[in-house]
CSV table of C-alpha atoms in Angstrom, one decimal:
chain,number,residue,atom,x,y,z
G,1,MET,CA,72.9,-26.6,54.7
G,2,SER,CA,71.0,-23.6,53.4
G,3,VAL,CA,68.3,-24.2,50.8
G,4,GLN,CA,68.9,-22.2,47.7
G,5,ILE,CA,66.5,-21.3,44.9
G,6,GLY,CA,68.7,-19.6,42.3
G,7,ASN,CA,70.4,-16.9,44.3
G,8,ILE,CA,67.8,-16.8,47.0
G,9,ASP,CA,69.1,-18.2,50.4
G,10,LEU,CA,66.2,-19.6,52.4
G,11,GLY,CA,68.1,-20.9,55.4
G,12,GLU,CA,68.4,-24.5,56.6
G,13,PHE,CA,64.8,-25.7,56.5
G,14,PRO,CA,62.4,-23.0,55.2
G,15,LEU,CA,58.7,-22.8,55.9
G,16,LEU,CA,56.8,-21.5,52.9
G,17,LEU,CA,53.3,-19.9,52.9
G,18,ALA,CA,51.2,-21.5,50.3
G,19,PRO,CA,49.5,-19.5,47.6
G,20,MET,CA,45.8,-19.6,48.4
G,21,GLU,CA,43.1,-18.0,46.3
G,22,ASP,CA,41.1,-15.3,48.2
G,23,VAL,CA,43.5,-15.8,51.2
G,24,SER,CA,47.1,-15.1,50.4
G,25,ASP,CA,46.8,-11.4,49.7
G,26,PRO,CA,49.3,-8.8,51.0
G,27,PRO,CA,47.4,-8.2,54.3
G,28,PHE,CA,47.4,-11.9,55.1
G,29,ARG,CA,51.0,-12.3,54.0
G,30,TYR,CA,52.0,-9.4,56.3
G,31,VAL,CA,50.9,-11.2,59.5
G,32,CYS,CA,52.4,-14.5,58.3
G,33,LYS,CA,55.8,-12.8,57.6
G,34,GLN,CA,55.7,-11.2,61.1
G,35,ASN,CA,55.3,-14.7,62.5
G,36,GLY,CA,58.1,-16.5,60.7
G,37,ALA,CA,57.1,-17.4,57.1
G,38,ASP,CA,60.4,-17.7,55.2
G,39,MET,CA,59.0,-17.3,51.7
G,40,MET,CA,55.6,-16.5,50.4
G,41,TYR,CA,53.6,-16.4,47.1
G,42,THR,CA,50.9,-14.3,45.7
G,43,GLU,CA,47.4,-15.7,45.1
G,44,PHE,CA,47.5,-17.6,41.8
G,45,ILE,CA,47.0,-15.2,38.9
G,46,SER,CA,45.4,-16.1,35.6
G,47,SER,CA,47.6,-15.7,32.6
G,48,GLU,CA,44.5,-14.7,30.6
G,49,GLY,CA,43.7,-12.0,33.1
G,50,LEU,CA,47.2,-10.5,33.0
G,51,ILE,CA,47.1,-10.4,29.2
G,52,ARG,CA,43.7,-8.8,29.2
G,53,ASP,CA,44.9,-6.4,31.8
G,54,ALA,CA,42.0,-7.4,34.1
G,55,ALA,CA,42.0,-5.2,37.2
G,56,LYS,CA,41.7,-8.2,39.7
G,57,SER,CA,44.7,-10.0,38.1
G,58,ARG,CA,46.8,-6.8,38.0
G,59,GLN,CA,46.1,-6.1,41.6
G,60,LYS,CA,47.4,-9.5,42.6
G,61,LEU,CA,50.8,-8.4,41.2
G,62,ASP,CA,51.2,-6.0,44.2
G,63,ILE,CA,54.2,-7.0,46.3
G,64,PHE,CA,56.0,-5.1,49.0
G,65,GLU,CA,59.6,-5.0,50.1
G,66,TYR,CA,58.9,-6.4,53.6
G,67,GLU,CA,57.5,-9.6,51.9
G,68,ARG,CA,60.7,-10.7,50.2
G,69,PRO,CA,61.6,-13.2,49.2
G,70,ILE,CA,58.2,-13.6,47.4
G,71,GLY,CA,57.1,-15.4,44.2
G,72,ILE,CA,54.3,-14.6,41.8
G,73,GLN,CA,52.3,-17.6,40.9
G,74,ILE,CA,50.6,-17.9,37.5
G,75,PHE,CA,48.3,-20.5,35.9
G,76,GLY,CA,46.9,-21.0,32.4
G,77,SER,CA,46.2,-23.5,29.6
G,78,ASP,CA,47.9,-21.8,26.7
G,79,ILE,CA,51.6,-21.9,26.3
G,80,ASP,CA,52.0,-18.6,24.5
G,81,HIS,CA,49.8,-16.9,27.0
G,82,MET,CA,51.8,-18.2,29.9
G,83,ARG,CA,55.0,-16.9,28.2
G,84,GLU,CA,53.4,-13.5,27.8
G,85,ALA,CA,52.0,-13.5,31.3
G,86,THR,CA,55.5,-14.4,32.7
G,87,GLU,CA,57.0,-11.3,30.9
G,88,ILE,CA,54.3,-9.1,32.4
G,89,ALA,CA,54.7,-10.6,36.0
G,90,THR,CA,58.4,-10.3,35.8
G,91,LEU,CA,58.0,-6.5,35.5
G,92,ALA,CA,56.5,-6.5,39.0
G,93,LYS,CA,59.9,-7.5,40.3
G,94,PRO,CA,59.2,-10.5,42.4
G,95,ASP,CA,62.1,-12.8,43.5
G,96,LEU,CA,60.8,-15.8,41.5
G,97,MET,CA,58.1,-17.0,39.3
G,98,ASP,CA,55.9,-20.0,40.2
G,99,ILE,CA,53.7,-22.1,38.0
G,100,ASN,CA,50.5,-23.7,39.4
G,101,TYR,CA,50.1,-27.2,38.2
G,102,GLY,CA,48.1,-28.3,41.3
G,103,CYS,CA,44.9,-26.4,41.6
G,104,PRO,CA,42.1,-29.0,41.6
G,105,VAL,CA,39.0,-26.8,41.4
G,106,LYS,CA,36.7,-27.4,38.4
G,107,GLN,CA,36.9,-23.8,37.1
G,108,VAL,CA,40.6,-24.2,36.7
G,109,ALA,CA,41.4,-27.9,36.1
G,110,CYS,CA,38.5,-28.5,33.7
G,111,ARG,CA,39.7,-25.6,31.5
G,112,GLY,CA,43.1,-27.2,30.9
G,113,ALA,CA,45.0,-25.3,33.6
G,114,GLY,CA,46.2,-26.1,37.1
G,115,ALA,CA,46.2,-29.9,37.9
G,116,SER,CA,44.8,-30.6,34.5
G,117,LEU,CA,48.3,-30.5,33.1
G,118,LEU,CA,49.1,-33.7,35.0
G,119,GLN,CA,47.2,-35.4,32.3
G,120,ASP,CA,49.5,-34.0,29.6
G,121,ILE,CA,53.1,-34.1,30.8
G,122,ASP,CA,54.5,-33.2,27.4
G,123,LYS,CA,52.4,-30.0,27.4
G,124,MET,CA,53.4,-29.3,31.0
G,125,VAL,CA,57.1,-29.6,30.1
G,126,ALA,CA,56.7,-27.3,27.0
G,127,MET,CA,54.8,-24.7,29.0
G,128,THR,CA,57.4,-24.8,31.8
G,129,LYS,CA,60.2,-24.4,29.3
G,130,ALA,CA,58.4,-21.4,27.8
G,131,VAL,CA,58.1,-19.8,31.2
G,132,VAL,CA,61.7,-20.4,32.1
G,133,GLU,CA,62.9,-18.8,28.9
G,134,ALA,CA,60.6,-15.8,29.3
G,135,THR,CA,62.2,-14.6,32.6
G,136,HIS,CA,65.6,-14.0,34.2
G,137,LEU,CA,64.0,-15.0,37.5
G,138,PRO,CA,64.2,-18.5,39.1
G,139,VAL,CA,61.1,-20.5,38.2
G,140,THR,CA,59.5,-23.0,40.6
G,141,VAL,CA,56.5,-25.3,40.3
G,142,LYS,CA,53.7,-26.4,42.6
G,143,THR,CA,51.9,-29.6,41.7
G,144,ARG,CA,50.2,-32.8,43.0
G,145,LEU,CA,51.0,-36.5,43.0
G,146,GLY,CA,48.9,-37.0,39.8
G,147,TRP,CA,45.4,-36.7,38.4
G,148,ASP,CA,44.1,-39.8,40.3
G,149,ASP,CA,45.3,-42.9,42.0
G,150,ASN,CA,46.0,-44.6,38.7
G,151,THR,CA,48.1,-41.8,37.3
G,152,LYS,CA,50.6,-40.8,40.0
G,153,ASN,CA,53.2,-39.4,37.7
G,154,VAL,CA,54.9,-36.8,39.7
G,155,TYR,CA,58.2,-38.8,39.8
G,156,GLU,CA,58.4,-38.3,36.0
G,157,VAL,CA,57.2,-34.7,36.3
G,158,ALA,CA,60.0,-33.9,38.8
G,159,GLU,CA,62.8,-35.2,36.5
G,160,ARG,CA,61.4,-33.6,33.3
G,161,LEU,CA,60.7,-30.2,34.9
G,162,GLN,CA,64.2,-30.1,36.4
G,163,ASP,CA,65.6,-30.8,33.0
G,164,VAL,CA,64.0,-27.7,31.5
G,165,GLY,CA,65.2,-25.5,34.2
G,166,ILE,CA,63.0,-25.2,37.3
G,167,LYS,CA,64.8,-24.4,40.5
G,168,ALA,CA,62.5,-25.9,43.1
G,169,LEU,CA,59.4,-28.1,43.2
G,170,THR,CA,56.6,-28.2,45.8
G,171,ILE,CA,54.4,-31.3,45.9
G,172,HIS,CA,51.0,-31.5,47.5
G,173,GLY,CA,50.6,-35.1,48.8
G,174,ARG,CA,47.2,-35.6,47.2
G,175,THR,CA,45.9,-36.3,43.7
G,176,ARG,CA,43.6,-34.0,41.8
G,177,SER,CA,40.7,-36.4,42.3
G,178,GLN,CA,41.2,-36.2,46.1
G,179,MET,CA,40.8,-32.5,46.1
G,180,TYR,CA,41.5,-31.6,49.8
G,181,LYS,CA,39.9,-34.8,51.2
G,182,GLY,CA,41.5,-37.7,52.9
G,183,VAL,CA,45.1,-37.8,54.2
G,184,ALA,CA,48.0,-36.3,52.3
G,185,ASP,CA,50.5,-39.1,51.3
G,186,TRP,CA,54.1,-37.9,51.3
G,187,THR,CA,55.7,-41.3,50.5
G,188,LEU,CA,56.1,-40.5,46.8
G,189,ILE,CA,57.5,-37.1,47.8
G,190,ARG,CA,60.2,-39.0,49.8
G,191,GLU,CA,61.0,-41.2,46.8
G,192,ILE,CA,61.5,-38.1,44.6
G,193,LYS,CA,63.8,-36.5,47.2
G,194,LYS,CA,65.8,-39.7,47.3
G,195,ASN,CA,66.1,-39.8,43.5
G,196,PRO,CA,69.8,-39.2,42.7
G,197,ARG,CA,68.9,-37.4,39.6
G,198,ILE,CA,67.0,-34.7,41.5
G,199,LYS,CA,69.2,-31.8,42.5
G,200,ILE,CA,66.7,-29.1,43.1
G,201,PRO,CA,65.0,-28.4,46.5
G,202,ILE,CA,61.8,-30.5,47.1
G,203,PHE,CA,59.2,-29.0,49.4
G,204,GLY,CA,56.3,-31.0,50.9
G,205,ASN,CA,52.8,-29.7,51.2
G,206,GLY,CA,49.6,-31.0,52.7
G,207,ASP,CA,48.3,-31.6,56.3
G,208,ILE,CA,51.1,-29.8,58.2
G,209,ASP,CA,49.1,-28.4,61.1
G,210,SER,CA,51.2,-28.8,64.2
G,211,PRO,CA,54.8,-28.5,65.4
G,212,GLU,CA,55.1,-32.2,66.2
G,213,LYS,CA,53.8,-33.3,62.8
G,214,ALA,CA,56.2,-31.0,61.1
G,215,ALA,CA,59.1,-32.4,63.1
G,216,GLU,CA,58.0,-36.0,62.5
G,217,TRP,CA,57.5,-35.6,58.8
G,218,ARG,CA,60.7,-33.6,58.4
G,219,MET,CA,62.6,-36.7,59.7
G,220,GLU,CA,60.4,-39.3,58.0
G,221,PHE,CA,60.3,-37.8,54.5
G,222,GLY,CA,63.5,-35.9,54.2
G,223,VAL,CA,62.2,-32.9,52.3
G,224,ASP,CA,64.1,-29.6,52.1
G,225,GLY,CA,61.3,-27.5,53.5
G,226,MET,CA,57.6,-27.4,54.0
G,227,MET,CA,54.8,-25.3,52.5
G,228,ILE,CA,51.9,-24.5,54.9
G,229,GLY,CA,48.5,-23.4,53.7
G,230,ARG,CA,45.2,-24.0,55.4
G,231,ALA,CA,46.7,-24.3,58.9
G,232,ALA,CA,48.0,-20.7,58.7
G,233,ILE,CA,44.5,-19.3,58.0
G,234,GLY,CA,43.6,-17.3,61.1
G,235,TYR,CA,46.7,-18.8,62.8
G,236,PRO,CA,49.9,-17.3,61.4
G,237,TRP,CA,51.6,-18.3,64.6
G,238,ILE,CA,52.1,-21.8,63.3
G,239,PHE,CA,55.3,-20.7,61.6
G,240,ARG,CA,57.0,-19.5,64.8
G,241,GLU,CA,55.6,-22.5,66.7
G,242,ILE,CA,57.1,-25.0,64.3
G,243,LYS,CA,60.5,-23.2,64.3
G,244,HIS,CA,60.6,-23.1,68.0
G,245,TYR,CA,59.8,-26.8,68.2
G,246,PHE,CA,62.5,-27.6,65.7
G,247,LYS,CA,65.0,-25.7,67.8
G,248,THR,CA,64.1,-26.7,71.3
G,249,GLY,CA,61.8,-29.7,71.1
G,250,GLU,CA,59.3,-27.7,73.2
G,251,TYR,CA,56.0,-26.1,72.5
G,252,LEU,CA,55.6,-22.3,72.4
G,253,ASP,CA,52.7,-21.0,74.4
G,254,LYS,CA,49.6,-20.6,72.3
G,255,PRO,CA,48.7,-17.0,71.3
G,256,THR,CA,46.8,-15.1,74.0
G,257,ILE,CA,43.6,-13.3,73.4
G,258,ALA,CA,45.6,-10.1,73.2
G,259,GLU,CA,47.9,-11.5,70.5
G,260,ARG,CA,44.9,-12.8,68.6
G,261,ILE,CA,43.3,-9.3,68.7
G,262,ASP,CA,46.6,-7.7,67.7
G,263,ALA,CA,47.1,-9.9,64.7
G,264,CYS,CA,43.4,-9.6,63.7
G,265,SER,CA,43.6,-5.8,64.0
G,266,THR,CA,46.8,-5.6,62.0
G,267,HIS,CA,45.3,-7.8,59.3
G,268,LEU,CA,42.3,-5.6,59.1
G,269,GLN,CA,44.3,-2.4,59.0
G,270,LYS,CA,46.5,-3.7,56.2
G,271,SER,CA,43.3,-4.9,54.4
G,272,ILE,CA,41.8,-1.4,54.5
G,273,GLU,CA,45.1,0.2,53.4
G,274,TRP,CA,45.3,-2.1,50.4
G,275,LYS,CA,41.7,-2.5,49.3
G,276,GLY,CA,40.0,0.6,50.7
G,277,PRO,CA,37.6,0.8,53.6
G,278,LYS,CA,34.5,-0.8,52.1
G,279,THR,CA,36.2,-3.9,50.4
G,280,GLY,CA,38.8,-4.2,53.1
G,281,ILE,CA,36.3,-4.5,55.9
G,282,PHE,CA,34.0,-6.8,53.9
G,283,GLU,CA,36.7,-9.2,52.8
G,284,MET,CA,38.1,-9.4,56.3
G,285,ARG,CA,34.9,-11.0,57.5
G,286,ARG,CA,36.0,-14.4,56.3
G,287,HIS,CA,38.9,-14.3,58.8
G,288,TYR,CA,37.3,-13.5,62.1
G,289,SER,CA,36.1,-16.9,63.1
G,290,ASN,CA,39.6,-18.4,62.3
G,291,TYR,CA,41.4,-15.9,64.5
G,292,PHE,CA,39.2,-16.7,67.5
G,293,LYS,CA,38.7,-20.4,66.8
G,294,GLY,CA,38.5,-22.5,69.9
G,295,ILE,CA,37.4,-19.7,72.2
G,296,GLU,CA,34.2,-20.7,74.0
G,297,ASN,CA,31.1,-18.5,73.9
G,298,PHE,CA,32.5,-16.3,71.1
G,299,LYS,CA,29.5,-16.7,68.8
G,300,GLU,CA,28.0,-13.4,69.8
G,301,TYR,CA,31.2,-11.5,69.1
G,302,ARG,CA,31.7,-13.3,65.8
G,303,MET,CA,28.2,-12.4,64.6
G,304,ARG,CA,28.8,-8.8,65.5
G,305,LEU,CA,32.2,-8.7,63.8
G,306,VAL,CA,30.9,-10.1,60.5
G,307,THR,CA,28.2,-7.5,60.3
G,308,ALA,CA,30.3,-4.5,61.4
G,309,GLY,CA,30.6,-2.0,58.6
G,310,THR,CA,33.3,0.4,59.8
G,311,LEU,CA,36.8,0.2,61.3
G,312,GLU,CA,35.5,2.0,64.4
G,313,GLU,CA,32.8,-0.7,65.0
G,314,VAL,CA,35.3,-3.5,64.6
G,315,THR,CA,37.8,-1.8,66.9
G,316,GLU,CA,35.1,-1.3,69.5
G,317,ILE,CA,34.1,-5.0,69.4
G,318,LEU,CA,37.7,-6.2,69.7
G,319,GLU,CA,38.2,-3.8,72.6
G,320,GLU,CA,35.1,-5.4,74.3
G,321,VAL,CA,36.7,-8.8,73.8
G,322,SER,CA,40.0,-7.7,75.3
G,323,GLN,CA,38.2,-6.4,78.4
G,324,ASN,CA,35.8,-9.4,78.9
G,325,PRO,CA,36.6,-11.1,82.2
G,326,ARG,CA,35.3,-14.5,80.9
G,327,TYR,CA,38.4,-14.7,78.7
G,328,ALA,CA,40.9,-14.3,81.6
G,329,ALA,CA,40.7,-18.0,82.2
G,330,PHE,CA,41.5,-18.6,78.5
G,331,GLU,CA,44.8,-16.9,79.0
G,332,ASP,CA,45.8,-19.7,81.3
G,333,GLU,CA,44.2,-22.5,79.3
G,334,VAL,CA,46.3,-21.7,76.1
G,335,ARG,CA,49.5,-22.6,77.9
G,336,TYR,CA,50.8,-26.1,77.0
């Protein structure tokens, strides 16, 4: 059966790209969409920033037709400000609104936003209700298991947020205190999915980094879909690989050097188009090592890429990589 969020049809088992700060911008989303991401989200946007009309927050509202369906994710600690931010974000015409109740970083959680709301479920419910009432769009939520091992309250959260009108819930299988350490635990996610009261789609998030794990966890935990974050950084092909494995039980060939260069070049070009040459090239530097991760003797090229200051320089370096005979063997090694 197709998974529905409001009037959005996501197909039988959608793969979602996680909203990641300083990663999930339009250039990155473009290459992920090309490789099979079924739904994506903006980087999380501060409600305070939107209300103040901060340039960085406003820029994060940029969405493009080829990205649909796409959600705008907001976070904040003040209910009235979240309501106002929702009204502002709705004008950008996304397909849905998403609330971040999962970010664990100190700058967010220790200021009463993100995962901090897991310590005050009543406020979380009131905030969610305000957001739902402030927009005609479907509202979804991303959260964690709880604040720590002693307060895993997401079962209650799921029921109460559904009651105030959310249309889907994504659960990261860690507590806030775990940050991104240890192993994600999806057992509570499975319990929520089995709860007869829960009618909305439940998506699992955390540690999905291979086709076989995605297939195994799909069967074991019974979720409606999966959200993939860190595993897609520098490796947007994970979406197509998982889909192929679901369909055939077989692995797709790993991306060749040529495919890596093509995706990297496309990402860079989109980055320059969206941010301008200076910022676009500078911010792309964080991605080079990920695109070419696992390739032996790449350090020299990586160092040159992260210091290159123009599109022409980067293009020239990538052309050298494509012509380097030492990587001819890699083309054979990447085959499963």
